[in-house]
Tab-separated table of C-alpha atoms in Angstrom:
chain	number	residue	atom	x	y	z
A	1	MET	CA	-5.960	27.151	-11.471
A	2	LYS	CA	-3.829	30.227	-11.883
A	3	LEU	CA	-0.058	30.035	-12.185
A	4	ILE	CA	2.056	31.365	-9.344
A	5	SER	CA	3.744	34.661	-10.163
A	6	GLU	CA	7.394	35.473	-10.729
A	7	GLU	CA	7.236	37.623	-7.584
A	8	GLU	CA	6.050	34.644	-5.531
A	9	ILE	CA	8.779	32.444	-6.940
A	10	ALA	CA	11.376	35.113	-6.164
A	11	ALA	CA	10.073	35.435	-2.592
A	12	PHE	CA	10.399	31.681	-2.099
A	13	LYS	CA	13.926	31.656	-3.496
A	14	SER	CA	14.884	34.486	-1.151
A	15	PHE	CA	13.467	32.525	1.778
A	16	LEU	CA	15.607	29.515	0.836
A	17	GLN	CA	18.717	31.654	0.525
A	18	ALA	CA	18.134	33.235	3.937
A	19	HIS	CA	18.337	29.974	5.915
A	20	SER	CA	20.716	27.052	6.324
A	21	PHE	CA	18.215	24.504	7.683
A	22	PHE	CA	14.480	23.914	7.267
A	23	PHE	CA	11.624	22.211	9.030
A	24	ILE	CA	8.961	20.993	6.586
A	25	ALA	CA	5.615	20.536	8.331
A	26	GLY	CA	1.983	19.903	7.447
A	27	HIS	CA	-1.218	19.841	9.453
A	28	LYS	CA	-2.091	17.278	12.109
A	29	GLU	CA	-4.221	14.307	11.023
A	30	PRO	CA	-2.666	14.588	7.555
A	31	ASP	CA	-4.222	13.547	4.287
A	32	GLY	CA	-2.515	12.571	1.063
A	33	ASP	CA	-2.116	16.090	-0.265
A	34	CYS	CA	-0.487	17.240	2.976
A	35	ILE	CA	1.998	14.360	3.191
A	36	PHE	CA	2.939	14.203	-0.470
A	37	SER	CA	3.245	17.979	-0.737
A	38	CYS	CA	5.724	17.829	2.153
A	39	LEU	CA	7.628	15.011	0.457
A	40	GLY	CA	7.697	16.948	-2.812
A	41	MET	CA	9.059	19.985	-0.971
A	42	ALA	CA	11.716	17.775	0.628
A	43	GLU	CA	12.838	16.686	-2.841
A	44	LEU	CA	13.032	20.335	-3.903
A	45	LEU	CA	15.275	21.179	-0.937
A	46	LYS	CA	17.411	18.108	-1.558
A	47	LYS	CA	17.839	19.054	-5.219
A	48	THR	CA	18.904	22.593	-4.273
A	49	GLY	CA	21.365	21.425	-1.617
A	50	HIS	CA	19.449	22.417	1.527
A	51	GLN	CA	19.181	20.463	4.765
A	52	TYR	CA	15.740	19.721	6.189
A	53	GLU	CA	13.658	17.655	8.576
A	54	LEU	CA	10.135	16.425	7.863
A	55	LEU	CA	7.671	16.906	10.726
A	56	ASN	CA	4.082	15.874	11.360
A	57	ALA	CA	2.163	15.390	14.589
A	58	GLY	CA	0.018	12.635	13.049
A	59	PRO	CA	-1.786	10.394	13.498
A	60	PHE	CA	-1.346	8.777	10.077
A	61	LYS	CA	-4.821	7.218	9.908
A	62	ARG	CA	-5.198	6.868	6.163
A	63	PRO	CA	-3.770	3.676	4.639
A	64	GLU	CA	-2.455	5.465	1.541
A	65	ILE	CA	-0.084	7.585	3.663
A	66	ARG	CA	0.774	5.183	6.473
A	67	ARG	CA	3.806	3.693	4.746
A	68	ARG	CA	5.330	7.183	4.617
A	69	GLU	CA	4.979	7.759	8.365
A	70	SER	CA	8.553	6.661	9.113
A	71	LEU	CA	9.877	9.578	7.038
A	72	PHE	CA	8.353	12.107	9.448
A	73	SER	CA	9.326	12.961	13.001
A	74	THR	CA	6.909	14.020	15.723
A	75	THR	CA	9.720	15.684	17.671
A	76	PRO	CA	11.921	18.284	15.962
A	77	THR	CA	15.683	18.141	16.311
A	78	PHE	CA	16.829	20.331	19.181
A	79	LEU	CA	18.378	23.575	17.970
A	80	SER	CA	20.353	26.156	19.900
A	81	GLU	CA	19.144	29.740	19.735
A	82	PRO	CA	21.757	30.721	17.106
A	83	GLU	CA	20.733	27.678	15.027
A	84	ARG	CA	17.042	28.609	15.288
A	85	LYS	CA	17.839	32.020	13.828
A	86	GLN	CA	19.210	30.279	10.746
A	87	THR	CA	16.248	27.898	10.490
A	88	GLY	CA	13.184	28.334	8.321
A	89	LEU	CA	9.806	26.650	8.703
A	90	ILE	CA	7.951	25.706	5.518
A	91	MET	CA	4.293	24.999	6.292
A	92	LEU	CA	2.302	23.150	3.650
A	93	ASP	CA	-1.446	22.628	3.225
A	94	CYS	CA	-2.230	24.835	6.220
A	95	SER	CA	-1.611	28.423	7.261
A	96	GLU	CA	-2.076	28.533	11.019
A	97	LEU	CA	0.573	27.348	13.467
A	98	SER	CA	-2.102	25.736	15.629
A	99	ARG	CA	-2.881	23.327	12.783
A	100	LEU	CA	0.498	21.684	13.388
A	101	GLY	CA	-0.909	20.201	16.585
A	102	ASP	CA	1.612	19.282	19.273
A	103	LEU	CA	4.419	20.676	17.118
A	104	SER	CA	3.076	24.223	17.168
A	105	SER	CA	4.718	25.325	20.418
A	106	GLU	CA	8.175	24.277	19.228
A	107	MET	CA	7.726	26.036	15.887
A	108	LYS	CA	6.832	29.418	17.410
A	109	GLY	CA	9.207	32.208	16.523
A	110	LEU	CA	10.708	30.554	13.465
A	111	ASP	CA	10.849	32.465	10.200
A	112	THR	CA	7.980	30.865	8.264
A	113	PHE	CA	6.931	30.455	4.644
A	114	ILE	CA	3.382	29.217	4.035
A	115	ILE	CA	2.250	27.282	0.966
A	116	ASP	CA	-1.480	26.594	0.989
A	117	HIS	CA	-4.562	26.402	-1.193
A	118	HIS	CA	-7.406	26.665	1.298
A	119	LYS	CA	-9.956	29.433	0.935
A	120	THR	CA	-9.757	30.191	4.660
A	121	ALA	CA	-5.948	30.434	4.712
A	122	ALA	CA	-4.383	33.306	6.631
A	123	VAL	CA	-2.307	35.552	4.367
A	124	THR	CA	1.174	36.610	5.519
A	125	ASP	CA	4.083	38.499	3.964
A	126	THR	CA	5.891	35.235	3.200
A	127	CYS	CA	3.370	32.919	1.632
A	128	ILE	CA	1.983	31.482	-1.562
A	129	ILE	CA	-1.724	30.931	-1.095
A	130	ASP	CA	-3.827	30.062	-4.116
A	131	ALA	CA	-7.414	29.009	-3.459
A	132	SER	CA	-7.821	28.289	-7.173
A	133	ALA	CA	-5.340	25.399	-6.905
A	134	PRO	CA	-7.206	22.134	-6.254
A	135	ALA	CA	-4.301	20.758	-4.196
A	136	CYS	CA	-1.257	22.084	-2.392
A	137	ALA	CA	0.746	19.626	-4.491
A	138	CYS	CA	-0.119	21.709	-7.577
A	139	ILE	CA	1.721	24.674	-6.062
A	140	VAL	CA	4.660	22.492	-5.019
A	141	GLN	CA	4.954	21.229	-8.579
A	142	GLN	CA	5.182	24.762	-9.944
A	143	LEU	CA	7.813	25.699	-7.362
A	144	TYR	CA	9.850	22.589	-8.074
A	145	GLU	CA	9.853	23.231	-11.811
A	146	ALA	CA	10.741	26.908	-11.291
A	147	VAL	CA	13.439	26.399	-8.659
A	148	ALA	CA	14.822	22.866	-9.076
A	149	GLY	CA	14.238	22.204	-12.767
A	150	SER	CA	12.886	19.153	-14.592
A	151	LEU	CA	10.749	16.664	-12.715
A	152	THR	CA	12.190	13.255	-11.926
A	153	LYS	CA	9.901	10.228	-11.923
A	154	GLU	CA	10.136	10.000	-8.124
A	155	VAL	CA	9.112	13.623	-7.595
A	156	ALA	CA	6.364	13.390	-10.226
A	157	GLN	CA	4.870	10.365	-8.449
A	158	LEU	CA	4.790	12.208	-5.136
A	159	ILE	CA	3.118	15.267	-6.611
A	160	PHE	CA	0.636	13.237	-8.666
A	161	PHE	CA	-0.420	11.311	-5.571
A	162	GLY	CA	-1.009	14.504	-3.583
A	163	MET	CA	-2.932	16.075	-6.442
A	164	ALA	CA	-5.041	12.973	-7.044
A	165	THR	CA	-6.090	12.578	-3.406
A	166	ASP	CA	-7.326	16.149	-2.995
A	167	THR	CA	-9.203	16.174	-6.311
A	168	GLY	CA	-10.940	12.829	-5.738
A	169	TYR	CA	-8.845	11.511	-8.595
A	170	PHE	CA	-9.826	14.574	-10.642
A	171	ARG	CA	-13.578	14.127	-10.077
A	172	PHE	CA	-13.914	17.430	-8.202
A	173	LEU	CA	-12.450	19.653	-10.911
A	174	ASN	CA	-14.475	22.243	-12.798
A	175	SER	CA	-14.243	23.756	-16.254
A	176	ASP	CA	-11.459	26.110	-15.115
A	177	SER	CA	-9.030	23.204	-14.681
A	178	ALA	CA	-7.173	23.162	-17.996
A	179	GLU	CA	-3.959	24.315	-16.280
A	180	VAL	CA	-4.270	21.444	-13.786
A	181	PHE	CA	-4.402	18.910	-16.601
A	182	ARG	CA	-1.469	20.532	-18.363
A	183	ALA	CA	0.515	20.167	-15.150
A	184	THR	CA	-0.703	16.585	-14.770
A	185	ALA	CA	0.446	15.784	-18.298
A	186	ARG	CA	3.974	16.841	-17.325
A	187	LEU	CA	3.836	14.428	-14.382
A	188	VAL	CA	2.810	11.578	-16.694
A	189	ASP	CA	5.556	12.574	-19.130
A	190	ALA	CA	8.001	12.224	-16.231
A	191	GLY	CA	6.936	8.605	-15.729
A	192	VAL	CA	3.826	8.503	-13.522
A	193	ASN	CA	1.467	5.566	-14.102
A	194	PRO	CA	-2.057	6.865	-13.256
A	195	ARG	CA	-3.529	3.369	-12.955
A	196	GLU	CA	-0.943	2.291	-10.393
A	197	VAL	CA	-1.569	5.437	-8.340
A	198	TYR	CA	-5.334	4.845	-8.389
A	199	ASP	CA	-4.903	1.254	-7.206
A	200	GLU	CA	-2.649	2.425	-4.374
A	201	MET	CA	-5.127	5.130	-3.366
A	202	THR	CA	-8.246	3.001	-3.370
A	203	GLY	CA	-7.055	-0.543	-2.600
A	204	GLY	CA	-6.082	-2.335	0.579
A	205	LYS	CA	-9.058	-1.227	2.686
A	206	PRO	CA	-9.740	-3.429	5.746
A	207	TYR	CA	-13.009	-5.390	5.686
A	208	SER	CA	-14.066	-3.555	8.860
A	209	THR	CA	-14.292	-0.286	6.915
A	210	ARG	CA	-17.032	-1.757	4.718
A	211	LYS	CA	-18.978	-2.799	7.815
A	212	LEU	CA	-18.587	0.635	9.393
A	213	LEU	CA	-19.637	2.255	6.129
A	214	GLY	CA	-22.903	0.315	6.302
A	215	VAL	CA	-23.509	1.571	9.846
A	216	LEU	CA	-22.884	5.185	8.855
A	217	LEU	CA	-25.156	4.936	5.813
A	218	SER	CA	-27.977	3.447	7.884
A	219	ARG	CA	-27.656	6.311	10.357
A	220	ALA	CA	-27.776	9.114	7.785
A	221	GLU	CA	-30.588	11.678	8.140
A	222	ARG	CA	-31.737	14.299	5.635
A	223	TYR	CA	-32.624	17.936	6.312
A	224	TYR	CA	-33.855	21.002	4.446
A	225	ASN	CA	-35.897	19.296	1.770
A	226	ASN	CA	-33.262	16.535	1.497
A	227	ARG	CA	-30.506	18.946	0.468
A	228	LEU	CA	-28.362	18.223	3.546
A	229	VAL	CA	-27.354	14.762	4.835
A	230	ILE	CA	-25.742	14.225	8.246
A	231	THR	CA	-24.350	11.038	9.732
A	232	TYR	CA	-22.017	10.263	12.600
A	233	GLU	CA	-19.601	7.823	14.236
A	234	THR	CA	-19.664	7.233	17.989
A	235	MET	CA	-16.769	6.293	20.242
A	236	GLU	CA	-18.356	2.840	20.530
A	237	ASP	CA	-18.250	2.510	16.738
A	238	THR	CA	-14.577	3.405	16.724
A	239	LYS	CA	-13.856	0.877	19.474
A	240	LYS	CA	-15.739	-1.870	17.613
A	241	TRP	CA	-14.512	-1.240	14.096
A	242	GLY	CA	-11.157	0.404	14.758
A	243	GLN	CA	-9.509	3.442	13.216
A	244	GLU	CA	-7.489	1.694	10.547
A	245	GLY	CA	-8.274	2.547	6.962
A	246	ARG	CA	-11.317	4.695	7.548
A	247	ASP	CA	-13.000	5.400	4.230
A	248	SER	CA	-14.910	8.636	4.682
A	249	ASP	CA	-14.221	9.514	1.032
A	250	ALA	CA	-16.452	6.632	-0.064
A	251	LEU	CA	-19.124	7.783	2.392
A	252	TYR	CA	-19.151	11.324	0.996
A	253	SER	CA	-19.227	10.046	-2.570
A	254	LEU	CA	-22.179	7.725	-1.956
A	255	LEU	CA	-24.244	10.318	-0.118
A	256	LEU	CA	-23.517	13.184	-2.505
A	257	ALA	CA	-24.729	10.954	-5.332
A	258	VAL	CA	-28.214	10.782	-3.772
A	259	ASP	CA	-30.902	12.767	-5.574
A	260	LYS	CA	-31.334	16.343	-4.251
A	261	THR	CA	-28.320	16.096	-1.906
A	262	GLU	CA	-26.111	19.184	-2.034
A	263	ALA	CA	-24.090	18.843	1.181
A	264	VAL	CA	-22.941	16.049	3.482
A	265	VAL	CA	-21.658	16.273	7.066
A	266	PHE	CA	-19.898	13.387	8.813
A	267	ILE	CA	-19.351	13.889	12.554
A	268	ARG	CA	-17.060	11.728	14.675
A	269	GLN	CA	-17.003	11.713	18.484
A	270	GLU	CA	-13.244	11.664	19.084
A	271	THR	CA	-13.284	11.938	22.885
A	272	GLU	CA	-15.993	12.269	25.510
A	273	PHE	CA	-15.895	16.038	25.111
A	274	SER	CA	-14.741	16.693	21.521
A	275	CYS	CA	-15.780	16.002	17.945
A	276	THR	CA	-14.361	16.321	14.480
A	277	ALA	CA	-16.464	16.756	11.366
A	278	GLY	CA	-15.947	16.621	7.639
A	279	LEU	CA	-18.130	18.654	5.305
A	280	ARG	CA	-18.544	18.107	1.573
A	281	SER	CA	-20.765	19.860	-0.942
A	282	LYS	CA	-21.580	20.363	-4.588
A	283	ASN	CA	-21.747	23.447	-6.757
A	284	ASP	CA	-22.200	26.758	-4.879
A	285	ILE	CA	-22.656	25.456	-1.327
A	286	ASP	CA	-19.673	26.880	0.582
A	287	VAL	CA	-18.980	24.498	3.466
A	288	SER	CA	-15.750	26.303	4.389
A	289	ALA	CA	-17.929	29.140	5.717
A	290	ILE	CA	-19.835	26.643	7.875
A	291	ALA	CA	-16.633	25.026	9.170
A	292	ALA	CA	-15.187	28.445	10.002
A	293	GLN	CA	-18.028	29.038	12.470
A	294	PHE	CA	-16.625	26.148	14.523
A	295	GLY	CA	-12.944	27.036	14.205
A	296	GLY	CA	-12.358	24.932	11.102
A	297	GLY	CA	-11.870	25.712	7.456
A	298	GLY	CA	-10.779	24.351	4.123
A	299	HIS	CA	-12.155	24.510	0.617
A	300	LYS	CA	-15.482	25.718	-0.667
A	301	ASN	CA	-16.639	22.148	-1.333
A	302	ALA	CA	-14.495	20.227	1.170
A	303	SER	CA	-13.779	21.386	4.712
A	304	GLY	CA	-13.291	20.110	8.230
A	305	LEU	CA	-13.466	21.162	11.848
A	306	SER	CA	-12.514	20.076	15.335
A	307	THR	CA	-14.502	21.397	18.266
A	308	ASP	CA	-15.541	20.777	21.843
A	309	GLY	CA	-18.912	19.136	22.312
A	310	THR	CA	-20.906	16.015	21.616
A	311	ILE	CA	-22.714	14.684	18.560
A	312	ASP	CA	-26.189	15.418	19.924
A	313	LYS	CA	-25.251	19.072	20.492
A	314	LEU	CA	-23.213	19.532	17.329
A	315	ILE	CA	-25.833	18.296	14.855
A	316	PRO	CA	-28.403	21.032	15.674
A	317	ALA	CA	-25.637	23.644	15.811
A	318	ILE	CA	-24.436	22.694	12.333
A	319	CYS	CA	-28.011	22.558	11.052
A	320	LYS	CA	-28.536	26.083	12.351
A	321	GLU	CA	-25.626	27.319	10.230
A	322	PHE	CA	-26.850	25.455	7.159
A	323	ALA	CA	-30.263	27.043	7.659
A	324	LYS	CA	-28.701	30.350	6.640
A	325	ILE	CA	-27.863	29.015	3.170
A	326	LEU	CA	-30.406	26.225	2.604
A	327	LYS	CA	-34.138	26.780	2.435
A	328	ASP	CA	-36.916	24.237	2.812
């Protein structure tokens, strides 16, 4: 992870000085990094004396973020036109307005500063985008320390949680991650208890998620000399087992641990005419390039997409894209 530059810090400070009120928003269907990056940014604004409102279109499906849902609004405070001119939008963990979901139309036209770490992020004049950062929370930490000063225990816990969720509790880091661990050490110095965070991240899963996990594992099929594994969840599965506490992270981990597997795709039929999919990979397999072909994006080794269609049509379409990078 590279450190953000003095120029980027100065640009962010100028953005703060240019507005009297801020909306802080992350992408729809948020994960831990998205939510805790937003909360860390809120603490930065609070420390520097700025007013703000936290926004997210939801839904808050993951159990580790659900208890924070009440801190976010799905409907922004109404602002007059003069007030909108004094309002800034800080987007975290995404770079496209459409990723805000139902909030996107109300955020149009606002002066915007983007903070993101996805490889497919759209670069603007007012942004800090660092694809070398394993989590958006890593960038928020640097900004907080540069703008607001020393980390409090509360802020450190928020940032650590965001960082830990997007790195698979540091399992996804490579040999270029020394700066990440130096930053993490400062969070622990501020009072974070790593064991408590791990228990909060991984515990409390409903029994139904274990049953669904068994269904998804039994359905998994391998392609391209066993290098690609694809499984799926139907609408009937969702109705039977529910949406609470889905544990796709465990699914990816189990399947990626299988001999020869280099990439895993998990497709979910969300409605009769639309699907979402998560893609995970190891080493040099760039699943963000695959996701981008379907309007999605993300990291090299962890990406997602949402698209029209059905499972039976999407599986061969995704296989066709993988065929360009995987050989039998």
